Coordinates of N, CA and C in Angstrom, one line a residue:
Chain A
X753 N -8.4 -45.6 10.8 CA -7.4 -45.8 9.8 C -8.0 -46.5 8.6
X754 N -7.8 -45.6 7.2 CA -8.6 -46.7 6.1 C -7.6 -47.8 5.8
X755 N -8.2 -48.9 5.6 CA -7.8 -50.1 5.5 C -8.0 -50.5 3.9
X756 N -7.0 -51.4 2.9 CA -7.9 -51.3 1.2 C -7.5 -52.8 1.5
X757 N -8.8 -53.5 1.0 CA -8.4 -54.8 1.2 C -8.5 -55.2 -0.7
X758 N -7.3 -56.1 -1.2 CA -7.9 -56.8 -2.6 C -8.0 -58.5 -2.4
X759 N -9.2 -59.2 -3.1 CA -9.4 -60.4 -3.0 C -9.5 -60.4 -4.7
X760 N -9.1 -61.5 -5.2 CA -8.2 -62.5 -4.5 C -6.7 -62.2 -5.0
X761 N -5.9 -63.0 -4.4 CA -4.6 -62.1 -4.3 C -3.6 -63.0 -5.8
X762 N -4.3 -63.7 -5.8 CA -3.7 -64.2 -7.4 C -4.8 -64.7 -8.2
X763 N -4.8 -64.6 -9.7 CA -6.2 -65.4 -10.3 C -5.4 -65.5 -11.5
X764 N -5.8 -66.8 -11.7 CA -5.6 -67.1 -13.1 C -6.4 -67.6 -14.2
X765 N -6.7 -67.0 -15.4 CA -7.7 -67.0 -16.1 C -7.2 -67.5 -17.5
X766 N -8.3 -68.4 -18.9 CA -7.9 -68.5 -20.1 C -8.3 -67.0 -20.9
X767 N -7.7 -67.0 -21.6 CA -7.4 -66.0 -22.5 C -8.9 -65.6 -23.3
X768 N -9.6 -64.6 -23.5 CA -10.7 -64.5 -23.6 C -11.8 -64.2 -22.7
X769 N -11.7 -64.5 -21.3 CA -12.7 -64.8 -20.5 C -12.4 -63.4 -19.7
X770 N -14.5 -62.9 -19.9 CA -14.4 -61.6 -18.8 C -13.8 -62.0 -17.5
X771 N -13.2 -61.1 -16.7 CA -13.0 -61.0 -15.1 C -13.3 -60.1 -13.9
X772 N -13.5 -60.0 -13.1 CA -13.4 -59.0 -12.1 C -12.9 -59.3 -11.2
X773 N -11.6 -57.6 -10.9 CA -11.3 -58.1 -9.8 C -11.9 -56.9 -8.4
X774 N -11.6 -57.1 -7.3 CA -12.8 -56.6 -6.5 C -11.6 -56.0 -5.4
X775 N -11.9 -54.6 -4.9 CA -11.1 -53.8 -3.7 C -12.4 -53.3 -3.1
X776 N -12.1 -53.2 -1.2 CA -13.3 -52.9 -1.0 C -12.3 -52.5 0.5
X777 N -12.6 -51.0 0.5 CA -11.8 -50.3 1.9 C -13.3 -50.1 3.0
X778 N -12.5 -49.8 4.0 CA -13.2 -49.2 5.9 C -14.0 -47.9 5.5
X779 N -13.2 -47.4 5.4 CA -14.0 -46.0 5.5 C -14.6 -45.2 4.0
X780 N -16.0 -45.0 4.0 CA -16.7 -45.0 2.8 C -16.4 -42.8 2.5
X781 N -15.6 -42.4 3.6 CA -15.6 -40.8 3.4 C -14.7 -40.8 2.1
X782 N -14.4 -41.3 1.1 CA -13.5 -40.5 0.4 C -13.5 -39.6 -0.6
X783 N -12.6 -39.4 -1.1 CA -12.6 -39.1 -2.0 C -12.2 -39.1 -3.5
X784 N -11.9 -40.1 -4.1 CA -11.9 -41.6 -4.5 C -10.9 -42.0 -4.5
X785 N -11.2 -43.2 -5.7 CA -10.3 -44.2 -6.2 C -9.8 -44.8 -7.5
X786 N -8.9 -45.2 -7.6 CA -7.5 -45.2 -8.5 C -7.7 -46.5 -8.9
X787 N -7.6 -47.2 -9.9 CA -6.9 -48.4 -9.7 C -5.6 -48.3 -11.0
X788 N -4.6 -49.5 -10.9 CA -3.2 -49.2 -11.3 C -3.2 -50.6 -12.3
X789 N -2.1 -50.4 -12.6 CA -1.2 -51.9 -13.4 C 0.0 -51.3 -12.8
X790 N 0.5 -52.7 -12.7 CA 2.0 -52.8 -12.6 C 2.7 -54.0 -13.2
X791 N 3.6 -53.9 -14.1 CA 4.5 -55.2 -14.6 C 5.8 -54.8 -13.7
X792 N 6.1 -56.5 -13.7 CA 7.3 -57.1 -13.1 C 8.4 -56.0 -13.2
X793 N 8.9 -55.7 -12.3 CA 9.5 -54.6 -11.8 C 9.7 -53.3 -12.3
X794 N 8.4 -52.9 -12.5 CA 8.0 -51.6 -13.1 C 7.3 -50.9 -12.5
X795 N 7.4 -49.5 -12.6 CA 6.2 -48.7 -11.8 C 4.9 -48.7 -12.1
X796 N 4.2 -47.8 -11.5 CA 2.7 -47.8 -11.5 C 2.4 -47.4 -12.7
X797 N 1.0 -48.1 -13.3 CA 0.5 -47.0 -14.6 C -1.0 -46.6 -13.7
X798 N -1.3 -45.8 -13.8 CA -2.9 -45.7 -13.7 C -4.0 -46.0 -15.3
X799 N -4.7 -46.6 -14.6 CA -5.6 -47.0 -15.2 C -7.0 -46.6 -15.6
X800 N -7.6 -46.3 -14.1 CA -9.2 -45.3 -13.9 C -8.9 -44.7 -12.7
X801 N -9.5 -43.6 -12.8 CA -10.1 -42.8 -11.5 C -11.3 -42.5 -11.5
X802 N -11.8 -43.0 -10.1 CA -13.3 -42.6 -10.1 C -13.3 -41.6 -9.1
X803 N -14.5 -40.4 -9.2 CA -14.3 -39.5 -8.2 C -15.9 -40.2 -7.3
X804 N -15.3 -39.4 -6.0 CA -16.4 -40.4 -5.2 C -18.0 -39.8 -5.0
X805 N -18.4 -38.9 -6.3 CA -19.4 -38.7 -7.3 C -20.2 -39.5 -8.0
X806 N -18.8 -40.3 -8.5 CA -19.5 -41.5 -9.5 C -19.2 -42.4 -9.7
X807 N -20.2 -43.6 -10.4 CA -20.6 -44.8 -9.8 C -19.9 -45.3 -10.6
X808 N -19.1 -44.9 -12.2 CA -17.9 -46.2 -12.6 C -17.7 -45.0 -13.9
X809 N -16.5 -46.1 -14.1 CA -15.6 -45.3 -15.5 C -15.6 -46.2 -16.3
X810 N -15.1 -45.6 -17.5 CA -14.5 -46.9 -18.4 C -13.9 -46.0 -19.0
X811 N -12.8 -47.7 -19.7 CA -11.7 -47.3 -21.5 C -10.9 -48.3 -21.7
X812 N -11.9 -48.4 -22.7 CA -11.8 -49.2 -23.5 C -12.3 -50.9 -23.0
X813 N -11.8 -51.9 -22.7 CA -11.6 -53.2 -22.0 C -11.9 -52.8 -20.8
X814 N -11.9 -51.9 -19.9 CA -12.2 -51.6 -18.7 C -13.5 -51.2 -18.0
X815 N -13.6 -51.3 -17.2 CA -15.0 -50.4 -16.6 C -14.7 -51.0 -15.2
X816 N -14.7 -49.7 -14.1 CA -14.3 -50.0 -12.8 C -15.7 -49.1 -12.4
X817 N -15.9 -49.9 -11.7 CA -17.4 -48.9 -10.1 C -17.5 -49.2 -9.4
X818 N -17.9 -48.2 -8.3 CA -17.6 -47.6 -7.2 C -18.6 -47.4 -6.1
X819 N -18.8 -48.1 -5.2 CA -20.1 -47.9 -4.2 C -19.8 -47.6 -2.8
X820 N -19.5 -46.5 -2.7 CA -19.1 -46.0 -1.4 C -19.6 -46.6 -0.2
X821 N -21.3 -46.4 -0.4 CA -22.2 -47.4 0.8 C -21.4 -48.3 1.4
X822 N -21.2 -49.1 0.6 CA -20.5 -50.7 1.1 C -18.9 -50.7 1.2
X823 N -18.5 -49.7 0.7 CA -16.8 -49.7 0.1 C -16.1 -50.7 -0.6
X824 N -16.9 -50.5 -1.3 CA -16.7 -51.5 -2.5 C -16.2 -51.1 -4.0
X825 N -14.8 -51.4 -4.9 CA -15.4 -51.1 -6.0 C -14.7 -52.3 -6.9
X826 N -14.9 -52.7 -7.9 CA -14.6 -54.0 -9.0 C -14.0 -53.4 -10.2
X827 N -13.0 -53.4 -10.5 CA -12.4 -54.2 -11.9 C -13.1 -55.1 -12.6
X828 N -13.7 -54.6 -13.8 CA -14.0 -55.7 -14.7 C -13.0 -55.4 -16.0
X829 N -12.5 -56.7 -16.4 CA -11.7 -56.7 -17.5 C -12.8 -57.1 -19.0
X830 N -12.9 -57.0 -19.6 CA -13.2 -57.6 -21.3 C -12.4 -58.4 -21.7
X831 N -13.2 -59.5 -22.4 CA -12.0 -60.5 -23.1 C -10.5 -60.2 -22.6
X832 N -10.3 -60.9 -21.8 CA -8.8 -60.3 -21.2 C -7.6 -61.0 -22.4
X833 N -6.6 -60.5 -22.3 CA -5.7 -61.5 -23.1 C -4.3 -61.0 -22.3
X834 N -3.4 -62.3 -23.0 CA -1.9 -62.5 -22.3 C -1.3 -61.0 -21.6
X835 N -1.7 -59.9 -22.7 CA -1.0 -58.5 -22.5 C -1.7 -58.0 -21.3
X836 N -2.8 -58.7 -20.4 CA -3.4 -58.0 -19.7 C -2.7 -58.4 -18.1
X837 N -1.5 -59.1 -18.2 CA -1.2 -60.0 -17.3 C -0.2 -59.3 -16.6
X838 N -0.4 -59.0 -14.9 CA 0.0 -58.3 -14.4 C -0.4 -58.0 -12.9
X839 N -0.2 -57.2 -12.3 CA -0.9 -56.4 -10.8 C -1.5 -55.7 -11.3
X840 N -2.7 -55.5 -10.5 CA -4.0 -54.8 -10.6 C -4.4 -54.1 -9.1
X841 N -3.5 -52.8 -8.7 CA -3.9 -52.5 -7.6 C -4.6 -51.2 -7.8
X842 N -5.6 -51.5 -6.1 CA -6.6 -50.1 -6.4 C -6.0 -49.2 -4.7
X843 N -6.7 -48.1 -5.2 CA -5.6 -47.2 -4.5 C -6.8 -46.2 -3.8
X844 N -6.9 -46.1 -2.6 CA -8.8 -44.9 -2.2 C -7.8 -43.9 -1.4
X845 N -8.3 -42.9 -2.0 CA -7.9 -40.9 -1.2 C -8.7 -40.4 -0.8
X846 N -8.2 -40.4 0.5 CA -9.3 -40.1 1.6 C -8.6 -38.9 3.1
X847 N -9.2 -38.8 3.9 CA -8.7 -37.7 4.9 C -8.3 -36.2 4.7
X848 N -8.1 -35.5 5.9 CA -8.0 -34.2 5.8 C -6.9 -34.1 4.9
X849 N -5.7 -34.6 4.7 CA -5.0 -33.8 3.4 C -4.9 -35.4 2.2
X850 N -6.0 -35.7 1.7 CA -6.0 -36.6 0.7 C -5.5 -37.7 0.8
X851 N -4.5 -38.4 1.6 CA -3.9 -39.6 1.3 C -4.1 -40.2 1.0
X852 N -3.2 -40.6 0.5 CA -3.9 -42.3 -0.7 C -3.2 -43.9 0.1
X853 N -4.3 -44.5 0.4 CA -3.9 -45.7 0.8 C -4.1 -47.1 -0.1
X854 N -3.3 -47.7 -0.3 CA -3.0 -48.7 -1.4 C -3.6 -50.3 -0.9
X855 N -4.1 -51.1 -1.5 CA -4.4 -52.5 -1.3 C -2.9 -53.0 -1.7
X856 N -3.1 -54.6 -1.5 CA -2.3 -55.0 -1.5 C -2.0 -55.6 -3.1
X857 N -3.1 -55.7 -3.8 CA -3.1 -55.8 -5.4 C -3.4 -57.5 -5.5
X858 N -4.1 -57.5 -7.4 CA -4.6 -59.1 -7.5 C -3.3 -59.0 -8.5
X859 N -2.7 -60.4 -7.9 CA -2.2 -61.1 -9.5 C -2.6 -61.4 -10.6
X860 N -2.8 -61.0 -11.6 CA -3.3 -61.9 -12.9 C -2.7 -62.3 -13.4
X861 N -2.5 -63.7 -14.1 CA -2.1 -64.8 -15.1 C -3.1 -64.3 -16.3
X862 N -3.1 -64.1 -17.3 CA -4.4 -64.7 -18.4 C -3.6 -65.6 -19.6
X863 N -4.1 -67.1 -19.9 CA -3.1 -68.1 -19.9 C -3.2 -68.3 -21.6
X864 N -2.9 -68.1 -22.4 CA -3.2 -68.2 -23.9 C -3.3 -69.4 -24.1
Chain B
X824 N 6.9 -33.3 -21.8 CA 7.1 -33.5 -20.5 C 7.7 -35.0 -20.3
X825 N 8.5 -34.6 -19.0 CA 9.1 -36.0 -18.4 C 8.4 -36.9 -17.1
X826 N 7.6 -36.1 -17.1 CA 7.0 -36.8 -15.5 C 7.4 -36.7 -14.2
X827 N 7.5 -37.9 -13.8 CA 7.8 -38.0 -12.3 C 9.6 -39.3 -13.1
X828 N 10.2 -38.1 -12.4 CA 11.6 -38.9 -12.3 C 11.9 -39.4 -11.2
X829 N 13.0 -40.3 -10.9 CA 13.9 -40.5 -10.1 C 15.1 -41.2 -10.3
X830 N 16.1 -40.6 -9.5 CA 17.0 -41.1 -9.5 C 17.9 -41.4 -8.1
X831 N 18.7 -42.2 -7.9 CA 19.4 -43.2 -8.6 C 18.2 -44.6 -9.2
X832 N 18.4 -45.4 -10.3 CA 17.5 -46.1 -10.6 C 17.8 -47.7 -9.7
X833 N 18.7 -47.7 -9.1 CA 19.7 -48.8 -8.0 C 20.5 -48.4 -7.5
X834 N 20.5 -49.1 -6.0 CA 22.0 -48.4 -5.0 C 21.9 -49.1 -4.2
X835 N 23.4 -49.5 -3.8 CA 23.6 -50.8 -2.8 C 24.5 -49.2 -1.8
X836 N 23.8 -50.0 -0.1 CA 24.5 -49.3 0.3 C 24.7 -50.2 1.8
X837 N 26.1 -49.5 2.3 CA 26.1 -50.4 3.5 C 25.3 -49.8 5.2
X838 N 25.1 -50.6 6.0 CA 24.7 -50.6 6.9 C 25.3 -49.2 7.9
X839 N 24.6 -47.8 8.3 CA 24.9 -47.1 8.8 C 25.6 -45.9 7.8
X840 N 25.4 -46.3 6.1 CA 25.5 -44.9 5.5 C 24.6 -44.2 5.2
X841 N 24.4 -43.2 4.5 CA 23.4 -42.3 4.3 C 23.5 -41.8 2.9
X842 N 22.0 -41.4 2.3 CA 21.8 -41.4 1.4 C 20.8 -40.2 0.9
X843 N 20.7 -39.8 -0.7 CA 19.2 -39.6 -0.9 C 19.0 -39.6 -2.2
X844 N 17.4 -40.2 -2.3 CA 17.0 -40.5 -3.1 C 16.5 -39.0 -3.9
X845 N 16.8 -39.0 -5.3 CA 15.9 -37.8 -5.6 C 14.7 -37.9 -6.4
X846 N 13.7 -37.2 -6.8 CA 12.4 -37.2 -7.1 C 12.2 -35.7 -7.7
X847 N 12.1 -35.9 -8.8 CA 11.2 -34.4 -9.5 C 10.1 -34.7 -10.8
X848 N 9.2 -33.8 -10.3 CA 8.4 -33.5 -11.5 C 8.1 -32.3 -12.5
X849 N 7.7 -32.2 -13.3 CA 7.6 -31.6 -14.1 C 6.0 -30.8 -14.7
X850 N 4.9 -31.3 -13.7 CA 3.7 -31.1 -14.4 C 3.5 -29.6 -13.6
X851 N 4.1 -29.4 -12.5 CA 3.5 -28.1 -11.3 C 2.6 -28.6 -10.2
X852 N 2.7 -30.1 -10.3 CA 1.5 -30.5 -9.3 C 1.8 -30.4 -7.8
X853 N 0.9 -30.0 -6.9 CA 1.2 -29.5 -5.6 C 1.2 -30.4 -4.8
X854 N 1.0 -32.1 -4.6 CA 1.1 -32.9 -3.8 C 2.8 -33.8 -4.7
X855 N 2.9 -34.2 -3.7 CA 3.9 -35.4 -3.8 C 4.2 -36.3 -3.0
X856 N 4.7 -37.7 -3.3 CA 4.7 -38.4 -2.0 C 5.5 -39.5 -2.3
X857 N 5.9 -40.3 -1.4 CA 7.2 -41.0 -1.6 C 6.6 -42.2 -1.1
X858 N 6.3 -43.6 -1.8 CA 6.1 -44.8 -0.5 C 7.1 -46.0 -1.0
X859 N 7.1 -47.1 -0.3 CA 7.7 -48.1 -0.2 C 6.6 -49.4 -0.3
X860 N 7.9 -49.9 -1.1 CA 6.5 -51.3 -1.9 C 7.8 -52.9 -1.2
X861 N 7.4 -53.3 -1.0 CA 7.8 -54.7 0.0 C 6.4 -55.4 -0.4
X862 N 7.2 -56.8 -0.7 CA 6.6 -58.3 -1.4 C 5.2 -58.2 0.0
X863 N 4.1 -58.8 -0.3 CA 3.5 -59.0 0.7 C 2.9 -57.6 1.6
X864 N 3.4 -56.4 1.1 CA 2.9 -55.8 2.0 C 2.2 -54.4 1.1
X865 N 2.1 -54.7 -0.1 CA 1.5 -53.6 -0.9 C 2.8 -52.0 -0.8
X866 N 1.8 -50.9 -1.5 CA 2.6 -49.9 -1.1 C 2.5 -49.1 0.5
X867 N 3.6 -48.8 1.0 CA 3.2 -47.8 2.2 C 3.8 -46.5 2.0
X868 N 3.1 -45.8 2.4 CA 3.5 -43.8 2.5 C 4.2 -43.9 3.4
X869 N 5.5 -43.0 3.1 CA 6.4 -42.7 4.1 C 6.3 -41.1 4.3
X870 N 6.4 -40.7 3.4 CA 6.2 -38.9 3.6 C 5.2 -38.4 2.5
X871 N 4.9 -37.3 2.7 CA 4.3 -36.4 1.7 C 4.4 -35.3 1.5
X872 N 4.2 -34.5 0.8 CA 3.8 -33.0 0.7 C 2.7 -32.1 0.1
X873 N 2.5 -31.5 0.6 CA 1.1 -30.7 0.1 C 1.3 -29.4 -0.8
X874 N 2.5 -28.7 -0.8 CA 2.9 -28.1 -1.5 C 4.4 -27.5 -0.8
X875 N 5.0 -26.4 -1.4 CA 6.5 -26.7 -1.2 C 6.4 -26.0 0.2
X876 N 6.9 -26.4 1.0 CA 7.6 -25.8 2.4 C 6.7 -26.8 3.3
X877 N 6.3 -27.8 3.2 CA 5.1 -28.6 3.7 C 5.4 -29.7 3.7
X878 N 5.3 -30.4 4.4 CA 5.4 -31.9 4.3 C 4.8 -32.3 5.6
X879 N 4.7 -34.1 5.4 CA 3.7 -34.5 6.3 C 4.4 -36.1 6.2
X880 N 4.2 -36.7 7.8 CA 4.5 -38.3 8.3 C 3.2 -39.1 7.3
X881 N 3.9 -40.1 6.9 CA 2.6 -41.0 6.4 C 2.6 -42.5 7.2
X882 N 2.5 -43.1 6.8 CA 2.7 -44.4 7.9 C 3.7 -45.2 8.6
X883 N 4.8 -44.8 7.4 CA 6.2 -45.9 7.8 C 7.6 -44.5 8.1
X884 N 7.5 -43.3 8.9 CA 8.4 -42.3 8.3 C 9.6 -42.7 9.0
X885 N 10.1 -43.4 10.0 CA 10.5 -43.8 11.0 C 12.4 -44.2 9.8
X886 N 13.4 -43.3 10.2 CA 14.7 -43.6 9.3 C 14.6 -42.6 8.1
X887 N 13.4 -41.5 7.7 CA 13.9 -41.5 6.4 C 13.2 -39.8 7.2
X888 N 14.0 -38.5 5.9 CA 13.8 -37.3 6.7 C 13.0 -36.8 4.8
X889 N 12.4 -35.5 4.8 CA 11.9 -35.4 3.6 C 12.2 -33.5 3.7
X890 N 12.3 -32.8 2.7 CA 12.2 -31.3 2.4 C 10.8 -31.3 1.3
X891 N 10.6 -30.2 1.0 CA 10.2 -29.5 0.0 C 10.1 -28.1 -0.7
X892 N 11.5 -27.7 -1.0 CA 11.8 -26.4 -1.4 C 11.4 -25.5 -2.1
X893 N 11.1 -26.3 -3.3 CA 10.6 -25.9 -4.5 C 9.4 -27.0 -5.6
X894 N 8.0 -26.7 -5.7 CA 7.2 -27.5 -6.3 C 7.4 -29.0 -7.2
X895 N 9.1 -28.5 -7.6 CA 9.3 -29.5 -8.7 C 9.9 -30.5 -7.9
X896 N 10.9 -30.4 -6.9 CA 11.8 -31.7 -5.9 C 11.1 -32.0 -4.8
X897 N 11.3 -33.6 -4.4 CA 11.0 -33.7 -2.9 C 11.5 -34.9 -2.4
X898 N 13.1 -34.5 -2.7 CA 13.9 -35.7 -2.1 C 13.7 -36.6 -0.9
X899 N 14.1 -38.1 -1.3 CA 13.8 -38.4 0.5 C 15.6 -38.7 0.8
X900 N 15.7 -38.8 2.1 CA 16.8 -39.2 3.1 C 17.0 -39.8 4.0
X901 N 17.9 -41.0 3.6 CA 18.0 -41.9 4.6 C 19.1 -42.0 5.5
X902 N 18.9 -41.4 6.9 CA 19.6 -40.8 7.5 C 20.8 -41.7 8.1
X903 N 20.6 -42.9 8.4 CA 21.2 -43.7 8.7 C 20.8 -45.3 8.4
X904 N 21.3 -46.1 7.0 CA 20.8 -46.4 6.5 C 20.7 -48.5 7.7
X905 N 19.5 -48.6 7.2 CA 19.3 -50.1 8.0 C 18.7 -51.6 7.0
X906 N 19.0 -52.9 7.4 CA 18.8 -53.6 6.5 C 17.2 -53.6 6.0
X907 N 16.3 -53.2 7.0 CA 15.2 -53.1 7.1 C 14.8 -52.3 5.3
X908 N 15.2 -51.2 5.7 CA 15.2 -50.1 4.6 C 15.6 -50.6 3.0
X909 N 15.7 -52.0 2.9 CA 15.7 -52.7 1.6 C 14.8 -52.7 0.7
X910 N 14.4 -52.2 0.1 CA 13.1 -52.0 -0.7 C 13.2 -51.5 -2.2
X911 N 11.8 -51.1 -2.8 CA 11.4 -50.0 -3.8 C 11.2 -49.0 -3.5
X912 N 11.4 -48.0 -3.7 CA 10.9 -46.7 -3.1 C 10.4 -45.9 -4.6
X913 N 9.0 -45.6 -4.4 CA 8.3 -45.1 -5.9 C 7.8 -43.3 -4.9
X914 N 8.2 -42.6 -6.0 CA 7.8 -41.2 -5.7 C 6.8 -41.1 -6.7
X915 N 5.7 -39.8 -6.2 CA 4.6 -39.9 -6.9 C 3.8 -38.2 -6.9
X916 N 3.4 -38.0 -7.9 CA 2.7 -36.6 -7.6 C 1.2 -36.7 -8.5
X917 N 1.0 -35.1 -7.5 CA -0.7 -35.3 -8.4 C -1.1 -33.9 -8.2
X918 N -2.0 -33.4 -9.1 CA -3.3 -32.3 -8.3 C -4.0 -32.9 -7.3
X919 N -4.7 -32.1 -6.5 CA -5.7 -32.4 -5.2 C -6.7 -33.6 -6.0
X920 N -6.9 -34.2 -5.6 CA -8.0 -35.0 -6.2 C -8.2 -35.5 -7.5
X921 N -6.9 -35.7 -7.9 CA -6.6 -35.8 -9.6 C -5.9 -37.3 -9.4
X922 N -5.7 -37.3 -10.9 CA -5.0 -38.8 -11.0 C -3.5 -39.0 -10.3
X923 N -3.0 -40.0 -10.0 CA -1.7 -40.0 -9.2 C -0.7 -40.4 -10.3
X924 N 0.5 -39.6 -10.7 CA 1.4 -40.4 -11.3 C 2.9 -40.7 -10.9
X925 N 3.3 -42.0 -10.7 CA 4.2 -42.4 -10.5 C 5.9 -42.6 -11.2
X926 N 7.0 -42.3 -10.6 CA 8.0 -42.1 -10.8 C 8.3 -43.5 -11.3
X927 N 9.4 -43.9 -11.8 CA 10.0 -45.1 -12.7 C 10.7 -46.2 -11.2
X928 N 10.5 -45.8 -10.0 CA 11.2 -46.6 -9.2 C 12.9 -46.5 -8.7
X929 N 13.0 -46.4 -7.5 CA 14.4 -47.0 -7.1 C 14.3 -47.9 -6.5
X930 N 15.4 -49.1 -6.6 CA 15.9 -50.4 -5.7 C 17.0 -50.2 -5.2
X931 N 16.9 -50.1 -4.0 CA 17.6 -49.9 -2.8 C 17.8 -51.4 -2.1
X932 N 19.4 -51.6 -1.9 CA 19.8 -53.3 -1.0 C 20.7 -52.4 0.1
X933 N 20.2 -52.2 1.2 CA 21.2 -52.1 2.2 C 21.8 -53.4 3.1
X934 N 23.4 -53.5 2.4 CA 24.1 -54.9 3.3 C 24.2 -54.7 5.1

């Protein structure tokens, strides 16, 4: 059963300052991964998808990559600021009919 | 386009009624899937579908029943509803290995 683990589960950062945040699932078969935003009682947005081809994406402030080997992949933010403040979950699709199994997501604060 | 809808966008219901949530999209995408988001426990899959006449148990299916008639709907149902069953319930669709996009959410309080 893939398991998505996210560390750390809340971070709070000043305004400006690069960050990364890091999801790292069990099983390296997939076929990739997602990562999301979510504000306070709002649905998901997607963010990046990486296919499990390739080693990272970006846009804009973003760049997410992806190392199957270890199952590993990071969130790096740019200069983050207040609007970036939110849930950051990453999401890996994997098995015979694709499932997608979800982490549990980082909190971000970014504190002006 | 409208996306992934749903509705009711809230619903209080009491213990032992029944219900259903509906879900449609608009893009023609062949997967769909329904999960539940609870504090502390991330999202979990309750049902899915692979395309219409299909569906499939995901991790939590246990209280809730699912169809898939036609590409664009894939209501869920809660057959008999329990406090347990308090939640967000987000529906979601995609192509095979494409990006996932997510419905606007229902909140559900069963007394």
């Amino acid at each position: 059963k893939q398991e998505v683990t996210q560390i750390p589960a809340a971070l709070s950062v000043p305004e400006g300052e690069n960050l990364v945040l890091n999801c790292s699932f069990t099983d390296s078969a997939i076929y990739n991964l997602q990562w999301f935003r979510q504000d306070p009682g709002k649905g998901l947005t997607s963010l990046l998808l990486i296919q499990s081809s390739q080693r990272e994406q970006t846009s804009g402030r973003l760049n997410a990559s992806l190392d199957k080997s270890s199952g590993r992949s990071t969130l790096y933010i740019a200069a983050s600021q207040p609007g970036d403040s939110a849930t950051y979950l990453c999401a890996v699709c994997a098995g015979g009919y694709q499932k997608v199994t979800f982490g549990t997501g980082t909190k971000l604060q970014v504190i002006p | 386009n409208a996306g992934v809808t749903q509705t009711p966008k809230f619903q209080v219901l009491k213990t032992g009624q029944s219900m259903t949530l509906q879900c449609a999209q608009d893009m023609n995408h062949e997967y769909m899937s329904w999960y539940r988001q609870d504090p502390g426990m991330g999202l979990r899959l309750i049902h899915y579908s692979v395309g219409a006449g299909i569906t499939d148990q995901g991790e939590v299916p246990n209280g809730y029943n699912v169809s898939r008639s036609t590409t664009e709907d894939f209501p869920l149902r809660l057959l008999s509803a329990a406090p347990s069953q308090t939640s967000v319930y987000f529906c979601a669709s995609r192509e095979t290995g494409e990006t996932q996009y997510f419905g606007p959410g229902t909140r559900l309080l069963v007394l």
